[in-house]
């Protein structure tokens, strides 16, 4: 019984797909002058996202003491009253769950020692990463509705619950980037280092080193 070799079948299919894509691209007309650059007010909380330097952070300020009140109203349902996290279990009253945010005591490792608690504050390479996450993704079902002051307050609260700042320490666009994060050295400092394994030394791609 005649048959069509599998290798030839794959070759034909790849060729057909390539030709089809090429034809589609050839028929696509280029467009210019379409749309407009979004203004900060169009981006909402996305306009606040900042890098390690924090220079893109918005005006505002907050403390962990103020953040605790906001946390109880807008965050505790998913992350626990004391930032211990909420796990869903069969028969639980609510299906909502969220990771632990407080009480961290160590950075992530390939082989986690017994008793090590790794929270976002012990994983993030810089404080603005926490600010960005809260501003853009929280709270659940109402993402992007927090004011900049609320985000600063909640960021300060998370840092405080992990022993990284004091309860009354003011966090703003100047002080927040200066907080030294425990896992800062596990991430490549520049793109040049990231692309060069010799300069990287340990495996830093995912923020976890073998030698720590």
mmCIF file of C-alpha atoms in Angstrom:
data_model
loop_
_atom_site.group_PDB
_atom_site.id
_atom_site.type_symbol
_atom_site.label_atom_id
_atom_site.label_comp_id
_atom_site.label_asym_id
_atom_site.label_seq_id
_atom_site.Cartn_x
_atom_site.Cartn_y
_atom_site.Cartn_z
ATOM 1 C CA UNK A 1 0.000 0.000 0.000
ATOM 2 C CA UNK A 2 1.565 3.332 -1.008
ATOM 3 C CA UNK A 3 2.288 5.834 1.744
ATOM 4 C CA UNK A 4 3.632 9.365 2.111
ATOM 5 C CA UNK A 5 6.819 9.493 4.222
ATOM 6 C CA UNK A 6 6.400 11.584 7.378
ATOM 7 C CA UNK A 7 9.528 13.675 6.725
ATOM 8 C CA UNK A 8 8.234 14.650 3.294
ATOM 9 C CA UNK A 9 4.851 15.494 4.809
ATOM 10 C CA UNK A 10 6.451 17.840 7.351
ATOM 11 C CA UNK A 11 8.551 19.484 4.632
ATOM 12 C CA UNK A 12 5.518 20.099 2.443
ATOM 13 C CA UNK A 13 3.499 21.527 5.328
ATOM 14 C CA UNK A 14 6.281 23.904 6.381
ATOM 15 C CA UNK A 15 6.722 25.069 2.791
ATOM 16 C CA UNK A 16 2.987 25.603 2.377
ATOM 17 C CA UNK A 17 2.805 27.597 5.592
ATOM 18 C CA UNK A 18 5.751 29.744 4.529
ATOM 19 C CA UNK A 19 4.248 30.478 1.138
ATOM 20 C CA UNK A 20 0.881 31.267 2.704
ATOM 21 C CA UNK A 21 2.398 33.693 5.192
ATOM 22 C CA UNK A 22 4.434 35.348 2.465
ATOM 23 C CA UNK A 23 1.373 35.822 0.305
ATOM 24 C CA UNK A 24 -0.574 37.290 3.206
ATOM 25 C CA UNK A 25 2.199 39.746 3.988
ATOM 26 C CA UNK A 26 2.454 40.741 0.339
ATOM 27 C CA UNK A 27 -1.248 41.610 0.309
ATOM 28 C CA UNK A 28 -1.084 43.642 3.518
ATOM 29 C CA UNK A 29 -1.013 47.361 2.826
ATOM 30 C CA UNK A 30 1.238 49.467 5.072
ATOM 31 C CA UNK A 31 -0.511 52.045 7.248
ATOM 32 C CA UNK A 32 0.838 55.288 8.613
ATOM 33 C CA UNK A 33 -0.587 58.126 10.630
ATOM 34 C CA UNK A 34 -3.040 55.803 12.381
ATOM 35 C CA UNK A 35 -3.708 56.313 16.076
ATOM 36 C CA UNK A 36 -2.034 58.676 18.504
ATOM 37 C CA UNK A 37 0.470 58.532 21.317
ATOM 38 C CA UNK A 38 -1.491 57.918 24.538
ATOM 39 C CA UNK A 39 -1.401 60.646 27.167
ATOM 40 C CA UNK A 40 -0.591 59.790 30.807
ATOM 41 C CA UNK A 41 -4.267 60.148 31.730
ATOM 42 C CA UNK A 42 -5.117 57.547 29.080
ATOM 43 C CA UNK A 43 -2.669 55.045 30.548
ATOM 44 C CA UNK A 44 -3.888 55.379 34.117
ATOM 45 C CA UNK A 45 -1.730 53.424 36.573
ATOM 46 C CA UNK A 46 0.385 52.094 33.693
ATOM 47 C CA UNK A 47 1.925 55.558 33.455
ATOM 48 C CA UNK A 48 3.407 55.048 36.939
ATOM 49 C CA UNK A 49 5.429 51.928 36.134
ATOM 50 C CA UNK A 50 9.060 52.516 37.000
ATOM 51 C CA UNK A 51 12.431 50.814 36.768
ATOM 52 C CA UNK A 52 15.182 50.390 39.380
ATOM 53 C CA UNK A 53 15.956 54.119 39.540
ATOM 54 C CA UNK A 54 12.351 54.966 40.372
ATOM 55 C CA UNK A 55 12.493 58.159 38.328
ATOM 56 C CA UNK A 56 9.155 57.346 36.676
ATOM 57 C CA UNK A 57 7.336 57.027 40.009
ATOM 58 C CA UNK A 58 4.413 59.421 40.504
ATOM 59 C CA UNK A 59 4.092 62.111 43.178
ATOM 60 C CA UNK A 60 2.681 60.881 46.469
ATOM 61 C CA UNK A 61 3.797 59.318 49.740
ATOM 62 C CA UNK A 62 2.825 56.770 52.331
ATOM 63 C CA UNK A 63 3.823 54.838 55.439
ATOM 64 C CA UNK A 64 3.277 51.292 56.625
ATOM 65 C CA UNK A 65 1.089 52.550 59.478
ATOM 66 C CA UNK A 66 -1.315 54.139 57.009
ATOM 67 C CA UNK A 67 -0.975 51.196 54.656
ATOM 68 C CA UNK A 68 -2.199 48.771 57.325
ATOM 69 C CA UNK A 69 -5.635 50.401 57.316
ATOM 70 C CA UNK A 70 -5.914 50.281 53.528
ATOM 71 C CA UNK A 71 -4.661 46.695 53.518
ATOM 72 C CA UNK A 72 -7.398 45.507 55.880
ATOM 73 C CA UNK A 73 -10.105 46.979 53.648
ATOM 74 C CA UNK A 74 -8.779 46.169 50.174
ATOM 75 C CA UNK A 75 -6.236 43.354 50.486
ATOM 76 C CA UNK A 76 -6.835 41.134 53.532
ATOM 77 C CA UNK A 77 -9.606 39.130 51.865
ATOM 78 C CA UNK A 78 -7.080 37.561 49.474
ATOM 79 C CA UNK A 79 -3.815 37.840 51.390
ATOM 80 C CA UNK A 80 -4.880 37.294 55.006
ATOM 81 C CA UNK A 81 -5.346 39.623 57.971
ATOM 82 C CA UNK A 82 -1.636 39.518 58.799
ATOM 83 C CA UNK A 83 -0.359 39.137 55.215
ATOM 84 C CA UNK A 84 0.059 35.415 55.829
ATOM 85 C CA UNK A 85 -1.650 34.509 52.561
ATOM 86 C CA UNK A 86 -4.905 32.687 51.856
ATOM 87 C CA UNK A 87 -5.084 29.195 50.389
ATOM 88 C CA UNK A 88 -8.209 27.827 48.848
ATOM 89 C CA UNK A 89 -9.380 24.481 50.163
ATOM 90 C CA UNK A 90 -12.361 22.240 49.357
ATOM 91 C CA UNK A 91 -15.321 23.357 51.426
ATOM 92 C CA UNK A 92 -13.868 26.803 52.073
ATOM 93 C CA UNK A 93 -16.339 29.668 52.304
ATOM 94 C CA UNK A 94 -14.540 31.613 49.566
ATOM 95 C CA UNK A 95 -12.690 30.472 46.458
ATOM 96 C CA UNK A 96 -10.521 33.602 46.569
ATOM 97 C CA UNK A 97 -6.879 33.044 47.469
ATOM 98 C CA UNK A 98 -3.656 35.012 47.389
ATOM 99 C CA UNK A 99 0.053 34.519 48.115
ATOM 100 C CA UNK A 100 1.747 35.330 51.373
ATOM 101 C CA UNK A 101 3.065 38.907 51.458
ATOM 102 C CA UNK A 102 4.661 39.199 54.899
ATOM 103 C CA UNK A 103 7.099 37.356 57.118
ATOM 104 C CA UNK A 104 9.722 36.637 54.479
ATOM 105 C CA UNK A 105 13.095 35.469 55.740
ATOM 106 C CA UNK A 106 15.104 34.454 52.691
ATOM 107 C CA UNK A 107 15.608 34.848 48.958
ATOM 108 C CA UNK A 108 14.537 32.106 46.525
ATOM 109 C CA UNK A 109 16.891 29.175 45.958
ATOM 110 C CA UNK A 110 16.801 26.131 43.700
ATOM 111 C CA UNK A 111 16.711 23.984 46.831
ATOM 112 C CA UNK A 112 14.748 25.825 49.475
ATOM 113 C CA UNK A 113 15.944 25.118 53.021
ATOM 114 C CA UNK A 114 13.398 24.045 55.606
ATOM 115 C CA UNK A 115 11.709 26.999 57.232
ATOM 116 C CA UNK A 116 12.594 29.469 54.507
ATOM 117 C CA UNK A 117 9.761 31.833 53.602
ATOM 118 C CA UNK A 118 10.132 33.642 50.300
ATOM 119 C CA UNK A 119 7.734 36.512 49.689
ATOM 120 C CA UNK A 120 7.537 39.062 46.896
ATOM 121 C CA UNK A 121 9.658 41.450 48.963
ATOM 122 C CA UNK A 122 12.392 38.800 49.082
ATOM 123 C CA UNK A 123 12.107 38.066 45.361
ATOM 124 C CA UNK A 124 11.753 41.473 43.690
ATOM 125 C CA UNK A 125 15.055 43.041 42.596
ATOM 126 C CA UNK A 126 13.952 46.618 43.323
ATOM 127 C CA UNK A 127 11.123 48.291 45.240
ATOM 128 C CA UNK A 128 9.437 49.801 42.187
ATOM 129 C CA UNK A 129 8.598 46.252 41.070
ATOM 130 C CA UNK A 130 6.309 45.947 44.097
ATOM 131 C CA UNK A 131 4.872 49.415 43.497
ATOM 132 C CA UNK A 132 4.208 48.544 39.839
ATOM 133 C CA UNK A 133 2.431 45.299 40.723
ATOM 134 C CA UNK A 134 0.137 46.933 43.264
ATOM 135 C CA UNK A 135 -0.621 49.939 41.041
ATOM 136 C CA UNK A 136 -1.436 47.990 37.886
ATOM 137 C CA UNK A 137 -2.841 44.665 39.119
ATOM 138 C CA UNK A 138 -4.501 45.349 42.476
ATOM 139 C CA UNK A 139 -7.004 45.088 44.019
ATOM 140 C CA UNK A 140 -8.726 42.025 42.604
ATOM 141 C CA UNK A 141 -11.602 42.879 40.254
ATOM 142 C CA UNK A 142 -10.776 46.609 40.540
ATOM 143 C CA UNK A 143 -7.236 46.771 39.218
ATOM 144 C CA UNK A 144 -5.830 50.231 38.611
ATOM 145 C CA UNK A 145 -8.267 52.051 40.910
ATOM 146 C CA UNK A 146 -5.821 52.821 43.739
ATOM 147 C CA UNK A 147 -4.477 56.352 44.112
ATOM 148 C CA UNK A 148 -0.726 56.928 44.126
ATOM 149 C CA UNK A 149 -0.824 57.619 47.878
ATOM 150 C CA UNK A 150 -2.625 54.320 48.475
ATOM 151 C CA UNK A 151 -0.018 52.463 46.430
ATOM 152 C CA UNK A 152 2.832 54.086 48.367
ATOM 153 C CA UNK A 153 1.096 53.181 51.640
ATOM 154 C CA UNK A 154 0.586 49.556 50.618
ATOM 155 C CA UNK A 155 4.130 49.241 49.267
ATOM 156 C CA UNK A 156 5.471 50.585 52.559
ATOM 157 C CA UNK A 157 3.257 48.122 54.437
ATOM 158 C CA UNK A 158 4.602 45.172 52.451
ATOM 159 C CA UNK A 159 8.185 46.257 53.045
ATOM 160 C CA UNK A 160 7.471 46.720 56.762
ATOM 161 C CA UNK A 161 5.876 43.270 57.074
ATOM 162 C CA UNK A 162 9.137 41.843 55.752
ATOM 163 C CA UNK A 163 11.359 43.881 58.059
ATOM 164 C CA UNK A 164 12.782 46.133 55.350
ATOM 165 C CA UNK A 165 11.493 49.539 56.529
ATOM 166 C CA UNK A 166 10.150 51.044 59.745
ATOM 167 C CA UNK A 167 6.441 51.430 60.361
ATOM 168 C CA UNK A 168 6.518 55.232 60.256
ATOM 169 C CA UNK A 169 9.150 55.572 57.512
ATOM 170 C CA UNK A 170 7.809 57.717 54.670
ATOM 171 C CA UNK A 171 7.993 56.178 51.212
ATOM 172 C CA UNK A 172 7.861 58.471 48.177
ATOM 173 C CA UNK A 173 9.487 58.769 44.746
ATOM 174 C CA UNK A 174 12.807 59.704 46.412
ATOM 175 C CA UNK A 175 12.972 57.350 49.398
ATOM 176 C CA UNK A 176 11.350 54.219 47.947
ATOM 177 C CA UNK A 177 14.091 53.462 45.362
ATOM 178 C CA UNK A 178 16.728 53.729 48.096
ATOM 179 C CA UNK A 179 15.409 50.715 50.018
ATOM 180 C CA UNK A 180 17.865 47.849 49.523
ATOM 181 C CA UNK A 181 16.051 44.689 48.467
ATOM 182 C CA UNK A 182 17.411 41.312 49.687
ATOM 183 C CA UNK A 183 17.408 39.776 46.199
ATOM 184 C CA UNK A 184 18.876 42.758 44.325
ATOM 185 C CA UNK A 185 22.164 40.997 43.515
ATOM 186 C CA UNK A 186 20.461 37.966 41.984
ATOM 187 C CA UNK A 187 19.389 39.903 38.909
ATOM 188 C CA UNK A 188 21.727 41.162 36.166
ATOM 189 C CA UNK A 189 22.462 44.843 36.618
ATOM 190 C CA UNK A 190 22.600 45.573 32.881
ATOM 191 C CA UNK A 191 21.644 43.969 29.577
ATOM 192 C CA UNK A 192 25.340 43.481 28.829
ATOM 193 C CA UNK A 193 25.821 41.358 31.929
ATOM 194 C CA UNK A 194 22.596 39.471 31.282
ATOM 195 C CA UNK A 195 23.787 38.331 27.855
ATOM 196 C CA UNK A 196 27.281 37.314 29.020
ATOM 197 C CA UNK A 197 27.361 34.139 31.148
ATOM 198 C CA UNK A 198 30.982 34.745 32.098
ATOM 199 C CA UNK A 199 30.073 38.105 33.615
ATOM 200 C CA UNK A 200 26.941 36.736 35.227
ATOM 201 C CA UNK A 201 28.802 34.121 37.218
ATOM 202 C CA UNK A 202 25.861 32.338 38.818
ATOM 203 C CA UNK A 203 22.511 31.575 37.250
ATOM 204 C CA UNK A 204 20.709 34.887 37.619
ATOM 205 C CA UNK A 205 18.133 34.567 34.877
ATOM 206 C CA UNK A 206 15.291 33.855 37.290
ATOM 207 C CA UNK A 207 16.676 35.658 40.306
ATOM 208 C CA UNK A 208 18.074 32.512 41.906
ATOM 209 C CA UNK A 209 21.755 31.722 42.390
ATOM 210 C CA UNK A 210 23.252 28.332 43.159
ATOM 211 C CA UNK A 211 25.945 29.707 45.422
ATOM 212 C CA UNK A 212 23.844 31.473 48.042
#
